[in-house]
Coordinates of C-alpha atoms and ligand atoms in Angstrom, one line a residue:
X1 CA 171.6 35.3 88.7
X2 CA 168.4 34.3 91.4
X3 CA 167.9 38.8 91.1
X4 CA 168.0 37.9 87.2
X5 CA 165.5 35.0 87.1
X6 CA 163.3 36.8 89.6
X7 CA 162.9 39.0 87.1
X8 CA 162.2 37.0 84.8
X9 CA 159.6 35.3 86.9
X10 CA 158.3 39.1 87.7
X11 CA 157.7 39.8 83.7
X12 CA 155.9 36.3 83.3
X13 CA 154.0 37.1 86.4
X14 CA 152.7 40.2 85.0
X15 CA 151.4 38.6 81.7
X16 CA 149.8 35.6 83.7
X17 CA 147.5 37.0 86.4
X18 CA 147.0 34.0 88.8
X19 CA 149.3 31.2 90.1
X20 CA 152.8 32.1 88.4
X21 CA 155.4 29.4 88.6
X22 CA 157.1 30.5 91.4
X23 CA 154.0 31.4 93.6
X24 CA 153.3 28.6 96.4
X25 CA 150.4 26.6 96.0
X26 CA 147.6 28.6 97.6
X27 CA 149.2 32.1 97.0
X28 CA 147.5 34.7 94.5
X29 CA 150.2 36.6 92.7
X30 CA 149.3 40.0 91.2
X31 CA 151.0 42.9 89.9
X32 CA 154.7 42.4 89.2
X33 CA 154.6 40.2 92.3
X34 CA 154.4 42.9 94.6
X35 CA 151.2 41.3 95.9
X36 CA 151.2 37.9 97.7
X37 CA 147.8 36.5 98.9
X38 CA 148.0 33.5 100.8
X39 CA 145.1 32.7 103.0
X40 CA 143.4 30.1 103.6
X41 CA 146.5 28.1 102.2
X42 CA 146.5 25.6 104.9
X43 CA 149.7 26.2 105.8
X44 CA 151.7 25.0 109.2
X45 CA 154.6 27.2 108.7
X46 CA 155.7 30.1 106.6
X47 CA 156.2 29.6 103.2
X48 CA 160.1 29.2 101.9
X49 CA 160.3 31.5 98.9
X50 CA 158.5 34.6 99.3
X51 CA 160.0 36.5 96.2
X52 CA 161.9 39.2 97.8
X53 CA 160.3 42.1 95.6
X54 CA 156.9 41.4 97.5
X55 CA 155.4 44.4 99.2
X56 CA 151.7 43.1 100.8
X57 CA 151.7 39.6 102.0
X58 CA 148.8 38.0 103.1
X59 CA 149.4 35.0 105.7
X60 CA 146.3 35.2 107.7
X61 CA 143.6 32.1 108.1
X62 CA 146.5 29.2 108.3
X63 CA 148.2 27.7 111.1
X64 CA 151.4 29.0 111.2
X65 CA 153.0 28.3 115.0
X66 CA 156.2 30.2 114.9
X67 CA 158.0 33.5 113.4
X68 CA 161.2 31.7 113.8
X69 CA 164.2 34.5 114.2
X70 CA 165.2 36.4 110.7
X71 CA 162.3 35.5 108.8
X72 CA 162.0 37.9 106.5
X73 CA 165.1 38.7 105.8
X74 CA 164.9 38.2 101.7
X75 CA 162.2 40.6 101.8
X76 CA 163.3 43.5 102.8
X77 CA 160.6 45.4 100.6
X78 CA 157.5 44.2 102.4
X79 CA 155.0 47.3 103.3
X80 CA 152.1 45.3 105.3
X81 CA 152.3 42.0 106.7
X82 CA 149.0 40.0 107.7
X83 CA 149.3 37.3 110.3
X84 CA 145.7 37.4 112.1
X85 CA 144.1 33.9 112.5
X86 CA 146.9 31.7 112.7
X87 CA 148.1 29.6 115.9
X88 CA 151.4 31.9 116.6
X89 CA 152.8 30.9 119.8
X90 CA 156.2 31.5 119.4
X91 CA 157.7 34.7 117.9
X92 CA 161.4 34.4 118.1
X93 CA 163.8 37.5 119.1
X94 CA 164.3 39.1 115.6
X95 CA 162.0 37.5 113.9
X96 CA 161.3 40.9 111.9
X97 CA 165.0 41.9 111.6
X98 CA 165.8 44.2 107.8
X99 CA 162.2 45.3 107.6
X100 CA 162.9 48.7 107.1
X101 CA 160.0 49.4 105.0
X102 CA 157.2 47.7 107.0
X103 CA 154.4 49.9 108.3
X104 CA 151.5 47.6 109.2
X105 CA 151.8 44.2 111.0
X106 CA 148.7 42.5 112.0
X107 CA 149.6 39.2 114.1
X108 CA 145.9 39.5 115.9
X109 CA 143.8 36.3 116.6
X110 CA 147.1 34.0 117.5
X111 CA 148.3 32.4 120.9
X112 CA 150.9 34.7 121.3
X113 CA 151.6 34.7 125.2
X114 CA 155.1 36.6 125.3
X115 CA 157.2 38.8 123.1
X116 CA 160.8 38.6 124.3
X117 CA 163.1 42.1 124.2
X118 CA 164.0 41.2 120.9
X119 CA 160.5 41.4 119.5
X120 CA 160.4 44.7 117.9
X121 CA 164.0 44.9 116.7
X122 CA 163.9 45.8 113.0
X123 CA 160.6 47.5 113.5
X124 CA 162.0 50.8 113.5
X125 CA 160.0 52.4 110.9
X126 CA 156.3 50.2 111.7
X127 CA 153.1 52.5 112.0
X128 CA 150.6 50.0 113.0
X129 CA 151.3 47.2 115.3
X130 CA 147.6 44.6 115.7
X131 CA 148.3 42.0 118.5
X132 CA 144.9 42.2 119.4
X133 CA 143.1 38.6 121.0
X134 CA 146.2 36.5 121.4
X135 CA 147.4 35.6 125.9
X136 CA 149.6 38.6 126.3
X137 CA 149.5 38.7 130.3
X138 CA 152.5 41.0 130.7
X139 CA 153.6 44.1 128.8
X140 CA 157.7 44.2 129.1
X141 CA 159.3 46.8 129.4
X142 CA 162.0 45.7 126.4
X143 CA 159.3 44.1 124.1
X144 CA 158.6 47.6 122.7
X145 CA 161.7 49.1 122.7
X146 CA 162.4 49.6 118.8
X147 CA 159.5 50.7 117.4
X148 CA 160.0 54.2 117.4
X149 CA 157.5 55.5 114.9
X150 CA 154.2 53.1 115.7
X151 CA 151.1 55.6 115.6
X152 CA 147.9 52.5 116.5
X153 CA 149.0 49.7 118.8
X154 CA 146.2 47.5 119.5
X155 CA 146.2 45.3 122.2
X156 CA 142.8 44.6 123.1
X157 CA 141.4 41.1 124.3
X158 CA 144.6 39.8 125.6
X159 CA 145.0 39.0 129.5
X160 CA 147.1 42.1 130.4
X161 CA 147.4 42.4 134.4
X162 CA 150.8 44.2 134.5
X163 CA 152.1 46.9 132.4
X164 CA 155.9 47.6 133.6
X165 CA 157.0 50.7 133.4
X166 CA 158.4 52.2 130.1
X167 CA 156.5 49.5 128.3
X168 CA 155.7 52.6 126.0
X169 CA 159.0 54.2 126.1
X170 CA 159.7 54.1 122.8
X171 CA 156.2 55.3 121.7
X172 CA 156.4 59.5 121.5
X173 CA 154.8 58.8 118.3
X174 CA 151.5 57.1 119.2
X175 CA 148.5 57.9 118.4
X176 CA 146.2 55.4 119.4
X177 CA 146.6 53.1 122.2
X178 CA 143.6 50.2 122.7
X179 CA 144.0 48.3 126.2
X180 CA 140.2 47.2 125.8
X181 CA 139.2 44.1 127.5
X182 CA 142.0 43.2 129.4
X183 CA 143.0 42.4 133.2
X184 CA 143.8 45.6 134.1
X185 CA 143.4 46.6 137.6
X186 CA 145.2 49.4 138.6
X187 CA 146.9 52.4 136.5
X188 CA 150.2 53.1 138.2
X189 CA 151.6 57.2 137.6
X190 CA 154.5 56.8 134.5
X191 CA 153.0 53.8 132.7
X192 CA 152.0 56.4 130.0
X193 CA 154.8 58.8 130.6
X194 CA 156.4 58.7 126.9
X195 CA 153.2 59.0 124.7
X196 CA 152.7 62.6 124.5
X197 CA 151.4 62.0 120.9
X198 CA 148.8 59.6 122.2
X199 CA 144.8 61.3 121.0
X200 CA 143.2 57.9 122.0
X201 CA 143.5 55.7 125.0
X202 CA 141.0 53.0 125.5
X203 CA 140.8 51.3 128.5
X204 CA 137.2 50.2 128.7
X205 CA 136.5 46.6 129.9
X206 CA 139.0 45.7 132.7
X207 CA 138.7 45.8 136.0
X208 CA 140.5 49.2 136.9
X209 CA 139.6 49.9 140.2
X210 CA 142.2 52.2 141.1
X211 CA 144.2 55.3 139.3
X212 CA 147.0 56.9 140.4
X213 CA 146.7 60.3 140.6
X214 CA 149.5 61.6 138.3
X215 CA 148.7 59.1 135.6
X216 CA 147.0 60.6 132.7
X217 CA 149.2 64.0 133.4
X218 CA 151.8 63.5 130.5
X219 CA 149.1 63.0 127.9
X220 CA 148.9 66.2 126.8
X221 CA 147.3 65.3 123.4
X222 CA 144.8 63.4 124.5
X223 CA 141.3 63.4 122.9
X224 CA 139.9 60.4 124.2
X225 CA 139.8 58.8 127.3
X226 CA 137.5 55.4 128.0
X227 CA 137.5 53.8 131.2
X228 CA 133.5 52.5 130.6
X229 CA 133.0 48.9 132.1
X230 CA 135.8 48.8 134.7
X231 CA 135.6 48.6 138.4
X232 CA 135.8 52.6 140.0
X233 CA 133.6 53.2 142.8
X234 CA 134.9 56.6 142.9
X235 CA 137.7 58.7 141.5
X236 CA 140.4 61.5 143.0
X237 CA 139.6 65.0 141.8
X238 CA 142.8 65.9 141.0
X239 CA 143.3 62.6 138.9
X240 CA 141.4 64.4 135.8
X241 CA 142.5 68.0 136.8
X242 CA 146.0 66.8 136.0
X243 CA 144.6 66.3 132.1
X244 CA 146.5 69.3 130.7
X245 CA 144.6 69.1 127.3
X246 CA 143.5 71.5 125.3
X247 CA 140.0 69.2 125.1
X248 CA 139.1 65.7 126.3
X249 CA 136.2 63.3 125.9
X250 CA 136.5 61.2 129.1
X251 CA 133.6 57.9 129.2
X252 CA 132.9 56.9 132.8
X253 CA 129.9 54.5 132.4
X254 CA 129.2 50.6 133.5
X255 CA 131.1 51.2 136.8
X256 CA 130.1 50.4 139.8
X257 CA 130.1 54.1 141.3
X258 CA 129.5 54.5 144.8
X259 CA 126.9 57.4 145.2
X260 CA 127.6 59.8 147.9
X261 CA 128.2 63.1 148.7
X262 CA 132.0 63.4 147.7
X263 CA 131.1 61.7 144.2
X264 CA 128.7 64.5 143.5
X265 CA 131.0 66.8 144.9
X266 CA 133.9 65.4 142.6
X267 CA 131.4 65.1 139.4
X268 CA 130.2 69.0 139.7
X269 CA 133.8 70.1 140.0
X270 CA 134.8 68.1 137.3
X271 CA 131.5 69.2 135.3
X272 CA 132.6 72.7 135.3
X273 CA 136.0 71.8 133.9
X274 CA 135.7 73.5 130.6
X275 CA 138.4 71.2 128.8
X276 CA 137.0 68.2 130.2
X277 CA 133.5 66.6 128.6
X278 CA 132.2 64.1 130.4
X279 CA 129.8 62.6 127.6
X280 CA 128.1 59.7 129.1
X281 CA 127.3 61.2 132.6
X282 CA 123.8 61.0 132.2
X283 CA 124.0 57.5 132.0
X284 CA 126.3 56.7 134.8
X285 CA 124.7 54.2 137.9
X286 CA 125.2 53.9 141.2
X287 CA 126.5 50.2 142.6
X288 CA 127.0 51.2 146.0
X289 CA 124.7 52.0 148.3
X290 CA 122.8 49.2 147.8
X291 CA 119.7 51.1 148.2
X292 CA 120.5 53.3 145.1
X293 CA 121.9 50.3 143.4
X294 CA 121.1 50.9 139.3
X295 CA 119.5 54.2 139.8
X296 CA 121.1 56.9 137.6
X297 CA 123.8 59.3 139.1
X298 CA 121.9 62.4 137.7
X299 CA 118.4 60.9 139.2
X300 CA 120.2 61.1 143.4
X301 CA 122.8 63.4 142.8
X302 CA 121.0 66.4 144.1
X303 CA 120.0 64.2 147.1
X304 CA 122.9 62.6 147.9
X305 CA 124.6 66.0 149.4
X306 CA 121.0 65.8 151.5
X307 CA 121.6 64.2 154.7
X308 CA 124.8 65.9 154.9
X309 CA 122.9 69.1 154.2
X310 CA 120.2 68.1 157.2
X311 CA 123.3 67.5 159.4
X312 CA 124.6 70.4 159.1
X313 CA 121.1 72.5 159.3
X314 CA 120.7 70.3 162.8
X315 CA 124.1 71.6 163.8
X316 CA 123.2 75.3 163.1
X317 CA 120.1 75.1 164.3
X318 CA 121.2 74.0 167.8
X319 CA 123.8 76.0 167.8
X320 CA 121.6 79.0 167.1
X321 CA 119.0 78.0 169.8
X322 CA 121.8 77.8 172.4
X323 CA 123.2 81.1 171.7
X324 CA 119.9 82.3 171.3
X325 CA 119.1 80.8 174.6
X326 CA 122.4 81.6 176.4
X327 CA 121.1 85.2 175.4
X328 CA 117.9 85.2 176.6
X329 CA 118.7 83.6 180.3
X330 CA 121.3 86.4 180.1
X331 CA 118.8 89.0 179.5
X332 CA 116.5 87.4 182.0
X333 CA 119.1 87.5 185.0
X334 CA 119.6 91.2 184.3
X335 CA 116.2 92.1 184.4
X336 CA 115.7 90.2 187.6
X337 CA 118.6 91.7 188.7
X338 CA 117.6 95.3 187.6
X339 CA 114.2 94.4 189.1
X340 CA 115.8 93.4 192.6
X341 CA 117.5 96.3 192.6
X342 CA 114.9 98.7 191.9
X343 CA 112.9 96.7 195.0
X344 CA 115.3 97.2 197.1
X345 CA 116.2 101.1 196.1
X346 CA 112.1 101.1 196.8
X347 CA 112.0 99.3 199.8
X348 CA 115.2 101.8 201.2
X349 CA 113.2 104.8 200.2
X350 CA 110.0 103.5 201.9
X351 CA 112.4 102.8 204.9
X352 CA 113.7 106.4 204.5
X353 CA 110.1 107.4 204.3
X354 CA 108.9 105.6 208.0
X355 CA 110.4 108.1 209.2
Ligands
LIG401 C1 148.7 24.9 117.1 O1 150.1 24.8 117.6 C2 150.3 23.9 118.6 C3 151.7 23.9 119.0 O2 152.1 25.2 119.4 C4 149.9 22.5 118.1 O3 150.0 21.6 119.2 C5 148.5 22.5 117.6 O4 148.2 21.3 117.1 C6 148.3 23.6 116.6 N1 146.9 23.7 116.2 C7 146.5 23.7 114.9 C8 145.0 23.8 114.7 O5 147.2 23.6 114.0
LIG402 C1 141.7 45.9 117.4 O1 141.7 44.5 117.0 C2 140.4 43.9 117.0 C3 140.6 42.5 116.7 O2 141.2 42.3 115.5 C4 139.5 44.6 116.0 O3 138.2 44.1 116.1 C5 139.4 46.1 116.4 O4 138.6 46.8 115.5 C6 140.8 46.7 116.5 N1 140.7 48.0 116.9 C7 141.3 49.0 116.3 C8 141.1 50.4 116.7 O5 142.1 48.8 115.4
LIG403 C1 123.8 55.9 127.1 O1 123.4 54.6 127.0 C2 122.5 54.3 125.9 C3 122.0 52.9 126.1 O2 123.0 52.0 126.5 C4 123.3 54.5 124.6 O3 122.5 54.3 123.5 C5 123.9 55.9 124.6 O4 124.7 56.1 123.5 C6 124.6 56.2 125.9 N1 125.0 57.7 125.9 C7 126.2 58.1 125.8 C8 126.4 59.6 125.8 O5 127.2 57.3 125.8

């Protein structure tokens, strides 16, 4: 019967573009009421009867506070769902349970400070997850755990400190991964482990001061790595070697490098990695020493090896002159020797000769 007059609804909807009967007041209805546009609708909470043949529905610009649990579960059908710029705090555990069809969910610009382990259930099948500028602070391991075929997650101006392991278990399907401005401090080895599909990772904007060195080793798609505008003063060798890639773009600049001899050393190895391009080299800076503070690696780099250089030219040196002069006092006491010898073989033949 409700299937029947839904139907019914759905042929009057089609001859009357706009506001159909059942469409909530601040909704735009079009095409067989497969799209529902309702922003800017003022509303507090979600609305009651979202016809269940609805495909694209548009919630974003009202102030909706919670996703309670099973929200959705009379519209199973839905393909993208828009949340961004509400004042979500709360998103209960299986709040997206049935949506088997979903493949975009954009809950960006909200308050959201936690997703319990039940978050993702029912997001089996979701391609595009935007949870971008909401008060994440801590990436659970169990938030994630359903949502097997996401390609783009973007989590970018939250307060992300921690990221437990296996956060991105679920993830062998990702694509594109965007950490930007975060809390970030330190990248621990397995954080990434699972995301072998991952091209992009963008990490620019915290305040990484540290990587592991095993951490970027099972990202072996990876086109694209940005760690601009974070906090490395200097970076392990072996933590980029480990980028088995067929080619990467790796962005280094707006940290505070500290310019000295085994920087170069580590930038001219890492320079001649063919896989690896480091595009923005030329417009990395030095923070540390304070002396060099500003000044472009590539302007000091051929003098920062210098003093170490002049060292070890001071060593040879004096070690040369020593020998050198160990050789010389040797050759000196022979001759005097030879000499006193040949005096005294004189001096016995003059003896012989007094005779
Ligand atoms: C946002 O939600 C909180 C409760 O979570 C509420 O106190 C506040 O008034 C809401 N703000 C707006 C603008 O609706
Ligand atoms: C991530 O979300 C922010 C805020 O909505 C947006 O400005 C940015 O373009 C998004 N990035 C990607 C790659 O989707
Ligand atoms: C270097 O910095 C300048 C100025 O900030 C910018 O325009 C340019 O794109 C940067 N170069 C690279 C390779 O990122």
């Amino acid at each position: 019967m409700r299937e029947f007059l839904l139907f019914l609804l759905a042929v009057s909807a089609a001859s009357s573009r706009s506001h159909v009967n059942w469409c909530e007041l601040g909704c735009d209805c079009h095409g067989d009421l497969r799209f529902a546009i309702c922003s800017r609708a003022f509303f507090t909470q979600l609305p009651a009867r979202i016809p269940s043949t609805t495909e694209f529905l548009d919630l974003s610009v009202n102030r909706i506070a919670i996703i309670p649990e099973q929200s959705f579960n009379k519209n199973r059908k839905l393909r993208v769902l828009f949340l961004q710029n509400n004042n979500i705090s709360v998103v209960e555990d299986g709040a997206f349970l049935h949506l088997e069809f979903l493949q975009k969910l954009d809950l960006s610009r909200n308050q959201i400070s936690a997703l319990g382990k039940g978050f993702s259930v029912g997001l089996t099948f979701l391609r595009e997850l935007q949870l971008a500028h909401n008060s994440l602070s801590t990436l659970d391991s169990t938030s994630f755990m359903h949502l097997d075929s996401l390609q783009r997650l973007n989590l970018s101006g939250n307060n992300i400190r921690t990221i437990q392991l296996r956060s991105f278990a679920s993830m062998s399907s990702l694509r594109h991964l965007h950490l930007e401005g975060n809390r970030l401090t330190s990248l621990n080895s397995g954080i990434f482990s699972m995301l072998r599909s991952l091209e992009v990772l963008n990490l620019a904007g915290n305040h990484i001061n540290e990587t592991q060195v095993g951490v970027f080793k099972p990202l072996t798609s990876m086109t694209l790595l940005n760690l601009a505008h974070n906090r490395l003063t200097g970076i392990y060798f072996k933590t980029f070697l480990s980028i088995h890639t067929y080619s990467t773009h790796i962005l280094l600049e707006g940290n505070p490098w500290n310019c000295d001899c085994d920087l170069q050393r580590v930038f001219r190895k890492l320079r001649s990695i063919q896989r690896l391009f480091l595009d923005d080299y030329s417009n990395l800076t030095c923070g540390n020493p304070a002396i060099l503070r500003n000044y472009r690696l590539t302007q000091v780099d051929t003098e920062l090896c210098i003093a170490e250089t002049v060292t070890v030219l001071i060593i040879t040196v004096t070690v040369v002159i020593t020998v050198l002069a160990a050789m010389l006092m040797g050759e000196r006491k022979r001759k005097k020797k030879k000499k006193r010898k040949h005096w005294t073989q004189q001096g016995e033949l003059s003896d012989e000769s007094d005779y």
